[in-house]
Amino acid sequence: MDHLAGMAPLAPRYEGFILDLWGVIHDGVRPYPGAVKVMERLRARDRRVVLLSNAPRRAIAVARGMTAMGIPPELYDGVMTSGEAIYEGLFTRADPWFARLGRRAFWLGPPRDLPLLEGLDIDIALRPEDADFVLNIGADEAVSATEIAPHVPALEACRRAELPMLCANPDLVIVREGQRILCAGALAEVYAGMGGEVVQRGKPDAAIYPPTLALLGVPPERVLVVGDALRTDIAGAAAVGLESCWVLGGIHDLVGRTAEAEAEAAAAGLAPIATIPSFVW
């Protein structure tokens, strides 16, 4: 893999870019220095750009959040999220696994994400024993944003009720303003360890890429995926045959440690075509 200082050498080689959000473009509060400039320069070169996030929210909600951060919709061609995939699955029930879920969900996650259910025929069950499945959005900060142990009693109750779990964000953690925050994937990992049934939507699940590529409208061989997480961004790209660029300054915090980065990628069986320290030009 090439170890580059920024995106400039890669821009001429691809027509379309699938960009991660957390850890690449922003930290959940504000854009990283230089990130908006990269998006502007890609657009100036008529490159197609789609944002792909494991956010457990509808795509329109993520787009509004980006605008509020100062990242206007003119800088990208579309947004796809794990939350959008969850919504589509629960709305259409076309997938056999979704089709067998009931209509009563036990909610695991912060109340601010409840708008995900707007327009769905889903009722919130207040107790696991009254639910048909558990909808895992992520760690509720009112319980704990950083520690898994306070969430275990709820997971145990769901397991006793033999609820299948639908996980709306496969990420284990995100970094928000320098703090590592638990995500739904961490809760799902514990639940699976208890013997619970878990289905996730979002990176690295291959099912998230066809709708993303449809938004992009570029042949796969001319697409570059840019992300900061080996387990989701880089592995997801590899699973569907897309080339990828690994941002070392995100969740892995490997800036300046390229030998260690190469070893981690090799241990995971992954081969991004390049690394960059951060999403800069």
C-alpha positions as YAML, in Angstrom:
chain: A
units: angstrom
residues:
- id: 1
  name: MET
  ca: [0.00, 0.00, 0.00]
- id: 2
  name: ASP
  ca: [1.07, 3.59, -0.61]
- id: 3
  name: HIS
  ca: [1.44, 5.94, 2.33]
- id: 4
  name: LEU
  ca: [0.32, 9.35, 1.09]
- id: 5
  name: ALA
  ca: [0.13, 12.79, 2.66]
- id: 6
  name: GLY
  ca: [-3.41, 13.42, 1.37]
- id: 7
  name: MET
  ca: [-6.02, 12.80, -1.30]
- id: 8
  name: ALA
  ca: [-4.46, 14.79, -4.15]
- id: 9
  name: PRO
  ca: [-2.66, 11.81, -5.81]
- id: 10
  name: LEU
  ca: [-5.84, 9.70, -5.67]
- id: 11
  name: ALA
  ca: [-8.34, 12.17, -7.13]
- id: 12
  name: PRO
  ca: [-7.28, 11.69, -10.79]
- id: 13
  name: ARG
  ca: [-7.49, 7.90, -10.53]
- id: 14
  name: TYR
  ca: [-11.18, 7.57, -9.63]
- id: 15
  name: GLU
  ca: [-14.50, 8.96, -10.83]
- id: 16
  name: GLY
  ca: [-16.47, 8.26, -7.66]
- id: 17
  name: PHE
  ca: [-15.74, 8.37, -3.95]
- id: 18
  name: ILE
  ca: [-17.62, 6.70, -1.08]
- id: 19
  name: LEU
  ca: [-16.72, 8.62, 2.05]
- id: 20
  name: ASP
  ca: [-17.19, 7.64, 5.67]
- id: 21
  name: LEU
  ca: [-18.33, 10.41, 8.03]
- id: 22
  name: TRP
  ca: [-17.24, 9.87, 11.65]
- id: 23
  name: GLY
  ca: [-13.45, 9.76, 11.80]
- id: 24
  name: VAL
  ca: [-13.00, 10.99, 8.22]
- id: 25
  name: ILE
  ca: [-15.09, 14.11, 7.56]
- id: 26
  name: HIS
  ca: [-16.16, 15.07, 11.09]
- id: 27
  name: ASP
  ca: [-15.93, 14.11, 14.76]
- id: 28
  name: GLY
  ca: [-19.67, 14.27, 15.40]
- id: 29
  name: VAL
  ca: [-19.53, 17.95, 16.29]
- id: 30
  name: ARG
  ca: [-17.48, 19.73, 13.62]
- id: 31
  name: PRO
  ca: [-15.61, 18.95, 10.39]
- id: 32
  name: TYR
  ca: [-11.97, 17.98, 10.63]
- id: 33
  name: PRO
  ca: [-9.52, 20.62, 9.39]
- id: 34
  name: GLY
  ca: [-9.19, 20.36, 5.63]
- id: 35
  name: ALA
  ca: [-12.06, 17.90, 5.09]
- id: 36
  name: VAL
  ca: [-14.48, 20.37, 3.51]
- id: 37
  name: LYS
  ca: [-11.69, 21.61, 1.25]
- id: 38
  name: VAL
  ca: [-11.12, 18.08, -0.04]
- id: 39
  name: MET
  ca: [-14.81, 17.74, -0.87]
- id: 40
  name: GLU
  ca: [-14.77, 21.10, -2.65]
- id: 41
  name: ARG
  ca: [-11.77, 20.09, -4.75]
- id: 42
  name: LEU
  ca: [-13.34, 16.75, -5.67]
- id: 43
  name: ARG
  ca: [-16.47, 18.56, -6.82]
- id: 44
  name: ALA
  ca: [-14.38, 21.08, -8.77]
- id: 45
  name: ARG
  ca: [-12.98, 18.09, -10.67]
- id: 46
  name: ASP
  ca: [-16.49, 16.74, -11.37]
- id: 47
  name: ARG
  ca: [-16.00, 13.72, -9.13]
- id: 48
  name: ARG
  ca: [-19.08, 11.94, -7.78]
- id: 49
  name: VAL
  ca: [-19.28, 11.69, -3.98]
- id: 50
  name: VAL
  ca: [-21.61, 9.63, -1.77]
- id: 51
  name: LEU
  ca: [-21.47, 9.59, 2.01]
- id: 52
  name: LEU
  ca: [-21.84, 6.17, 3.66]
- id: 53
  name: SER
  ca: [-22.28, 6.09, 7.41]
- id: 54
  name: ASN
  ca: [-23.16, 3.55, 10.07]
- id: 55
  name: ALA
  ca: [-25.28, 6.23, 11.74]
- id: 56
  name: PRO
  ca: [-28.53, 4.72, 13.09]
- id: 57
  name: ARG
  ca: [-30.53, 7.56, 11.52]
- id: 58
  name: ARG
  ca: [-32.37, 8.23, 8.28]
- id: 59
  name: ALA
  ca: [-30.22, 9.63, 5.48]
- id: 60
  name: ILE
  ca: [-32.12, 12.93, 5.46]
- id: 61
  name: ALA
  ca: [-31.40, 13.42, 9.16]
- id: 62
  name: VAL
  ca: [-27.68, 12.88, 8.58]
- id: 63
  name: ALA
  ca: [-27.72, 15.34, 5.66]
- id: 64
  name: ARG
  ca: [-29.36, 17.97, 7.87]
- id: 65
  name: GLY
  ca: [-26.71, 17.41, 10.52]
- id: 66
  name: MET
  ca: [-23.98, 17.88, 7.92]
- id: 67
  name: THR
  ca: [-25.52, 21.16, 6.79]
- id: 68
  name: ALA
  ca: [-25.63, 22.35, 10.39]
- id: 69
  name: MET
  ca: [-21.89, 21.60, 10.64]
- id: 70
  name: GLY
  ca: [-21.17, 23.71, 7.58]
- id: 71
  name: ILE
  ca: [-20.99, 20.89, 5.03]
- id: 72
  name: PRO
  ca: [-23.56, 21.82, 2.34]
- id: 73
  name: PRO
  ca: [-25.39, 19.26, 0.19]
- id: 74
  name: GLU
  ca: [-23.76, 20.74, -2.93]
- id: 75
  name: LEU
  ca: [-20.58, 18.90, -1.95]
- id: 76
  name: TYR
  ca: [-22.01, 15.39, -2.36]
- id: 77
  name: ASP
  ca: [-24.46, 13.41, -4.49]
- id: 78
  name: GLY
  ca: [-26.20, 11.33, -1.85]
- id: 79
  name: VAL
  ca: [-26.20, 9.81, 1.62]
- id: 80
  name: MET
  ca: [-26.67, 6.19, 2.66]
- id: 81
  name: THR
  ca: [-26.81, 5.10, 6.31]
- id: 82
  name: SER
  ca: [-27.28, 1.93, 8.31]
- id: 83
  name: GLY
  ca: [-30.37, 3.60, 9.76]
- id: 84
  name: GLU
  ca: [-31.80, 4.04, 6.27]
- id: 85
  name: ALA
  ca: [-31.22, 0.34, 5.58]
- id: 86
  name: ILE
  ca: [-32.96, -0.57, 8.85]
- id: 87
  name: TYR
  ca: [-35.90, 1.67, 8.01]
- id: 88
  name: GLU
  ca: [-36.22, 0.16, 4.53]
- id: 89
  name: GLY
  ca: [-36.08, -3.37, 5.94]
- id: 90
  name: LEU
  ca: [-38.76, -2.70, 8.55]
- id: 91
  name: PHE
  ca: [-40.94, -0.78, 6.09]
- id: 92
  name: THR
  ca: [-40.95, -3.25, 3.18]
- id: 93
  name: ARG
  ca: [-40.41, -6.51, 5.11]
- id: 94
  name: ALA
  ca: [-39.01, -7.85, 1.82]
- id: 95
  name: ASP
  ca: [-36.12, -9.60, 3.54]
- id: 96
  name: PRO
  ca: [-37.31, -12.91, 5.06]
- id: 97
  name: TRP
  ca: [-35.60, -12.14, 8.38]
- id: 98
  name: PHE
  ca: [-37.36, -8.80, 8.64]
- id: 99
  name: ALA
  ca: [-40.63, -10.38, 7.51]
- id: 100
  name: ARG
  ca: [-40.72, -12.66, 10.54]
- id: 101
  name: LEU
  ca: [-40.16, -9.86, 13.04]
- id: 102
  name: GLY
  ca: [-43.22, -8.69, 14.91]
- id: 103
  name: ARG
  ca: [-44.39, -5.13, 15.40]
- id: 104
  name: ARG
  ca: [-43.34, -4.60, 19.03]
- id: 105
  name: ALA
  ca: [-39.77, -3.48, 19.57]
- id: 106
  name: PHE
  ca: [-37.79, -3.11, 22.77]
- id: 107
  name: TRP
  ca: [-35.65, 0.00, 22.23]
- id: 108
  name: LEU
  ca: [-31.98, 0.05, 23.19]
- id: 109
  name: GLY
  ca: [-30.59, 3.50, 22.60]
- id: 110
  name: PRO
  ca: [-30.93, 7.21, 23.28]
- id: 111
  name: PRO
  ca: [-34.39, 8.77, 22.87]
- id: 112
  name: ARG
  ca: [-33.03, 11.32, 20.37]
- id: 113
  name: ASP
  ca: [-32.87, 8.57, 17.75]
- id: 114
  name: LEU
  ca: [-36.56, 7.63, 18.04]
- id: 115
  name: PRO
  ca: [-37.39, 9.56, 14.82]
- id: 116
  name: LEU
  ca: [-35.97, 6.53, 12.98]
- id: 117
  name: LEU
  ca: [-39.33, 4.85, 13.65]
- id: 118
  name: GLU
  ca: [-41.49, 7.63, 12.19]
- id: 119
  name: GLY
  ca: [-43.65, 6.21, 9.41]
- id: 120
  name: LEU
  ca: [-43.16, 2.60, 10.54]
- id: 121
  name: ASP
  ca: [-45.82, 0.30, 11.95]
- id: 122
  name: ILE
  ca: [-43.77, -0.31, 15.09]
- id: 123
  name: ASP
  ca: [-44.80, 0.01, 18.73]
- id: 124
  name: ILE
  ca: [-42.27, 0.47, 21.53]
- id: 125
  name: ALA
  ca: [-42.51, -2.19, 24.24]
- id: 126
  name: LEU
  ca: [-41.39, -0.94, 27.64]
- id: 127
  name: ARG
  ca: [-40.25, -4.41, 28.78]
- id: 128
  name: PRO
  ca: [-38.38, -7.10, 26.84]
- id: 129
  name: GLU
  ca: [-40.99, -9.69, 27.78]
- id: 130
  name: ASP
  ca: [-43.62, -7.64, 25.94]
- id: 131
  name: ALA
  ca: [-41.55, -7.26, 22.76]
- id: 132
  name: ASP
  ca: [-41.11, -9.27, 19.57]
- id: 133
  name: PHE
  ca: [-37.56, -8.10, 18.95]
- id: 134
  name: VAL
  ca: [-34.96, -5.71, 20.29]
- id: 135
  name: LEU
  ca: [-33.95, -2.72, 18.18]
- id: 136
  name: ASN
  ca: [-30.39, -1.87, 19.13]
- id: 137
  name: ILE
  ca: [-29.54, 1.72, 18.27]
- id: 138
  name: GLY
  ca: [-26.56, 2.08, 20.61]
- id: 139
  name: ALA
  ca: [-25.53, 3.11, 24.08]
- id: 140
  name: ASP
  ca: [-27.93, 5.42, 25.88]
- id: 141
  name: GLU
  ca: [-25.74, 8.05, 27.54]
- id: 142
  name: ALA
  ca: [-28.19, 8.15, 30.43]
- id: 143
  name: VAL
  ca: [-27.00, 4.62, 31.24]
- id: 144
  name: SER
  ca: [-23.37, 4.98, 30.12]
- id: 145
  name: ALA
  ca: [-21.72, 6.33, 26.99]
- id: 146
  name: THR
  ca: [-18.38, 4.64, 27.58]
- id: 147
  name: GLU
  ca: [-18.83, 1.51, 29.73]
- id: 148
  name: ILE
  ca: [-20.48, -1.73, 28.61]
- id: 149
  name: ALA
  ca: [-21.24, -3.15, 32.08]
- id: 150
  name: PRO
  ca: [-24.23, -0.85, 32.86]
- id: 151
  name: HIS
  ca: [-25.94, -2.08, 29.67]
- id: 152
  name: VAL
  ca: [-25.58, -5.77, 30.47]
- id: 153
  name: PRO
  ca: [-28.75, -6.11, 32.63]
- id: 154
  name: ALA
  ca: [-30.94, -4.92, 29.74]
- id: 155
  name: LEU
  ca: [-29.17, -7.28, 27.36]
- id: 156
  name: GLU
  ca: [-29.65, -10.17, 29.79]
- id: 157
  name: ALA
  ca: [-33.36, -9.37, 30.05]
- id: 158
  name: CYS
  ca: [-33.65, -9.40, 26.26]
- id: 159
  name: ARG
  ca: [-31.84, -12.72, 26.13]
- id: 160
  name: ARG
  ca: [-34.18, -14.24, 28.72]
- id: 161
  name: ALA
  ca: [-37.08, -13.13, 26.54]
- id: 162
  name: GLU
  ca: [-35.31, -14.81, 23.56]
- id: 163
  name: LEU
  ca: [-35.60, -11.68, 21.45]
- id: 164
  name: PRO
  ca: [-33.84, -11.48, 18.10]
- id: 165
  name: MET
  ca: [-31.71, -8.32, 17.91]
- id: 166
  name: LEU
  ca: [-31.71, -5.92, 15.00]
- id: 167
  name: CYS
  ca: [-28.55, -3.80, 15.23]
- id: 168
  name: ALA
  ca: [-28.73, -0.41, 13.52]
- id: 169
  name: ASN
  ca: [-25.02, 0.43, 13.76]
- id: 170
  name: PRO
  ca: [-22.30, -2.25, 13.49]
- id: 171
  name: ASP
  ca: [-19.60, 0.14, 14.80]
- id: 172
  name: LEU
  ca: [-18.11, -0.80, 18.15]
- id: 173
  name: VAL
  ca: [-17.06, 2.72, 19.11]
- id: 174
  name: ILE
  ca: [-16.83, 6.20, 17.65]
- id: 175
  name: VAL
  ca: [-14.60, 9.08, 18.66]
- id: 176
  name: ARG
  ca: [-16.54, 12.23, 19.53]
- id: 177
  name: GLU
  ca: [-14.44, 15.25, 20.44]
- id: 178
  name: GLY
  ca: [-11.63, 12.94, 21.47]
- id: 179
  name: GLN
  ca: [-13.77, 10.61, 23.62]
- id: 180
  name: ARG
  ca: [-14.48, 7.00, 22.64]
- id: 181
  name: ILE
  ca: [-18.24, 6.40, 22.71]
- id: 182
  name: LEU
  ca: [-19.88, 2.96, 22.67]
- id: 183
  name: CYS
  ca: [-21.93, 2.08, 19.60]
- id: 184
  name: ALA
  ca: [-24.63, -0.50, 18.93]
- id: 185
  name: GLY
  ca: [-22.08, -2.97, 17.56]
- id: 186
  name: ALA
  ca: [-20.48, -3.28, 21.00]
- id: 187
  name: LEU
  ca: [-23.86, -4.16, 22.55]
- id: 188
  name: ALA
  ca: [-24.55, -6.59, 19.71]
- id: 189
  name: GLU
  ca: [-21.21, -8.30, 20.29]
- id: 190
  name: VAL
  ca: [-22.07, -8.89, 23.94]
- id: 191
  name: TYR
  ca: [-25.55, -10.12, 23.01]
- id: 192
  name: ALA
  ca: [-24.17, -12.57, 20.47]
- id: 193
  name: GLY
  ca: [-21.77, -13.80, 23.16]
- id: 194
  name: MET
  ca: [-24.81, -14.57, 25.30]
- id: 195
  name: GLY
  ca: [-26.14, -16.75, 22.48]
- id: 196
  name: GLY
  ca: [-28.57, -14.15, 21.21]
- id: 197
  name: GLU
  ca: [-29.56, -13.92, 17.55]
- id: 198
  name: VAL
  ca: [-28.19, -10.75, 15.92]
- id: 199
  name: VAL
  ca: [-28.68, -9.26, 12.47]
- id: 200
  name: GLN
  ca: [-26.86, -6.04, 11.58]
- id: 201
  name: ARG
  ca: [-27.21, -3.56, 8.74]
- id: 202
  name: GLY
  ca: [-24.45, -1.24, 7.64]
- id: 203
  name: LYS
  ca: [-20.75, -1.60, 6.96]
- id: 204
  name: PRO
  ca: [-19.21, -4.17, 6.53]
- id: 205
  name: ASP
  ca: [-22.44, -5.93, 5.46]
- id: 206
  name: ALA
  ca: [-22.32, -6.28, 1.66]
- id: 207
  name: ALA
  ca: [-26.04, -5.41, 1.41]
- id: 208
  name: ILE
  ca: [-25.33, -1.73, 2.14]
- id: 209
  name: TYR
  ca: [-23.24, -1.26, -1.01]
- id: 210
  name: PRO
  ca: [-25.70, -1.80, -3.93]
- id: 211
  name: PRO
  ca: [-27.92, 1.14, -2.90]
- id: 212
  name: THR
  ca: [-24.79, 3.21, -2.21]
- id: 213
  name: LEU
  ca: [-23.34, 2.47, -5.64]
- id: 214
  name: ALA
  ca: [-26.73, 3.22, -7.21]
- id: 215
  name: LEU
  ca: [-26.59, 6.70, -5.68]
- id: 216
  name: LEU
  ca: [-23.02, 7.14, -6.90]
- id: 217
  name: GLY
  ca: [-23.69, 6.07, -10.50]
- id: 218
  name: VAL
  ca: [-20.06, 5.16, -11.21]
- id: 219
  name: PRO
  ca: [-18.70, 1.74, -12.33]
- id: 220
  name: PRO
  ca: [-17.28, -0.09, -9.29]
- id: 221
  name: GLU
  ca: [-13.81, -0.31, -10.82]
- id: 222
  name: ARG
  ca: [-13.69, 3.51, -10.84]
- id: 223
  name: VAL
  ca: [-14.74, 3.92, -7.18]
- id: 224
  name: LEU
  ca: [-12.59, 4.54, -4.11]
- id: 225
  name: VAL
  ca: [-13.86, 3.99, -0.57]
- id: 226
  name: VAL
  ca: [-12.32, 6.24, 2.11]
- id: 227
  name: GLY
  ca: [-12.72, 5.25, 5.75]
- id: 228
  name: ASP
  ca: [-10.95, 5.12, 9.09]
- id: 229
  name: ALA
  ca: [-12.03, 1.71, 10.43]
- id: 230
  name: LEU
  ca: [-10.50, -1.54, 9.20]
- id: 231
  name: ARG
  ca: [-13.34, -3.65, 10.59]
- id: 232
  name: THR
  ca: [-16.13, -1.76, 8.82]
- id: 233
  name: ASP
  ca: [-14.94, 0.64, 6.11]
- id: 234
  name: ILE
  ca: [-11.98, -1.26, 4.69]
- id: 235
  name: ALA
  ca: [-13.40, -4.76, 5.24]
- id: 236
  name: GLY
  ca: [-16.74, -3.72, 3.75]
- id: 237
  name: ALA
  ca: [-15.07, -2.35, 0.65]
- id: 238
  name: ALA
  ca: [-13.02, -5.52, 0.25]
- id: 239
  name: ALA
  ca: [-16.13, -7.69, 0.62]
- id: 240
  name: VAL
  ca: [-17.65, -6.17, -2.51]
- id: 241
  name: GLY
  ca: [-14.44, -5.74, -4.50]
- id: 242
  name: LEU
  ca: [-13.99, -1.98, -4.09]
- id: 243
  name: GLU
  ca: [-10.60, -0.33, -3.62]
- id: 244
  name: SER
  ca: [-10.10, 1.62, -0.41]
- id: 245
  name: CYS
  ca: [-7.99, 4.27, 1.27]
- id: 246
  name: TRP
  ca: [-7.46, 4.00, 5.03]
- id: 247
  name: VAL
  ca: [-7.44, 7.18, 7.15]
- id: 248
  name: LEU
  ca: [-4.99, 6.45, 9.95]
- id: 249
  name: GLY
  ca: [-5.91, 9.37, 12.16]
- id: 250
  name: GLY
  ca: [-9.40, 8.11, 12.92]
- id: 251
  name: ILE
  ca: [-10.42, 5.36, 15.28]
- id: 252
  name: HIS
  ca: [-7.12, 3.45, 15.04]
- id: 253
  name: ASP
  ca: [-4.95, 6.51, 15.83]
- id: 254
  name: LEU
  ca: [-1.98, 5.28, 13.79]
- id: 255
  name: VAL
  ca: [-0.66, 8.53, 12.34]
- id: 256
  name: GLY
  ca: [3.10, 8.25, 11.82]
- id: 257
  name: ARG
  ca: [3.06, 4.50, 12.50]
- id: 258
  name: THR
  ca: [2.81, 3.12, 8.98]
- id: 259
  name: ALA
  ca: [4.65, -0.12, 9.74]
- id: 260
  name: GLU
  ca: [2.16, -0.86, 12.51]
- id: 261
  name: ALA
  ca: [-0.69, 0.04, 10.19]
- id: 262
  name: GLU
  ca: [0.58, -2.39, 7.54]
- id: 263
  name: ALA
  ca: [0.84, -5.12, 10.17]
- id: 264
  name: GLU
  ca: [-2.73, -4.51, 11.40]
- id: 265
  name: ALA
  ca: [-4.11, -4.57, 7.88]
- id: 266
  name: ALA
  ca: [-2.22, -7.75, 7.04]
- id: 267
  name: ALA
  ca: [-3.41, -9.42, 10.24]
- id: 268
  name: ALA
  ca: [-6.99, -8.60, 9.22]
- id: 269
  name: GLY
  ca: [-6.39, -9.93, 5.73]
- id: 270
  name: LEU
  ca: [-7.00, -6.50, 4.20]
- id: 271
  name: ALA
  ca: [-5.06, -4.51, 1.63]
- id: 272
  name: PRO
  ca: [-6.17, -0.89, 1.18]
- id: 273
  name: ILE
  ca: [-4.44, 0.67, -1.80]
- id: 274
  name: ALA
  ca: [-3.25, 3.63, 0.29]
- id: 275
  name: THR
  ca: [-3.23, 5.28, 3.69]
- id: 276
  name: ILE
  ca: [-3.48, 8.96, 4.54]
- id: 277
  name: PRO
  ca: [-3.01, 10.51, 8.00]
- id: 278
  name: SER
  ca: [-6.26, 12.50, 7.74]
- id: 279
  name: PHE
  ca: [-8.77, 13.53, 5.09]
- id: 280
  name: VAL
  ca: [-6.78, 16.42, 3.66]
- id: 281
  name: TRP
  ca: [-5.83, 17.35, 0.12]
...
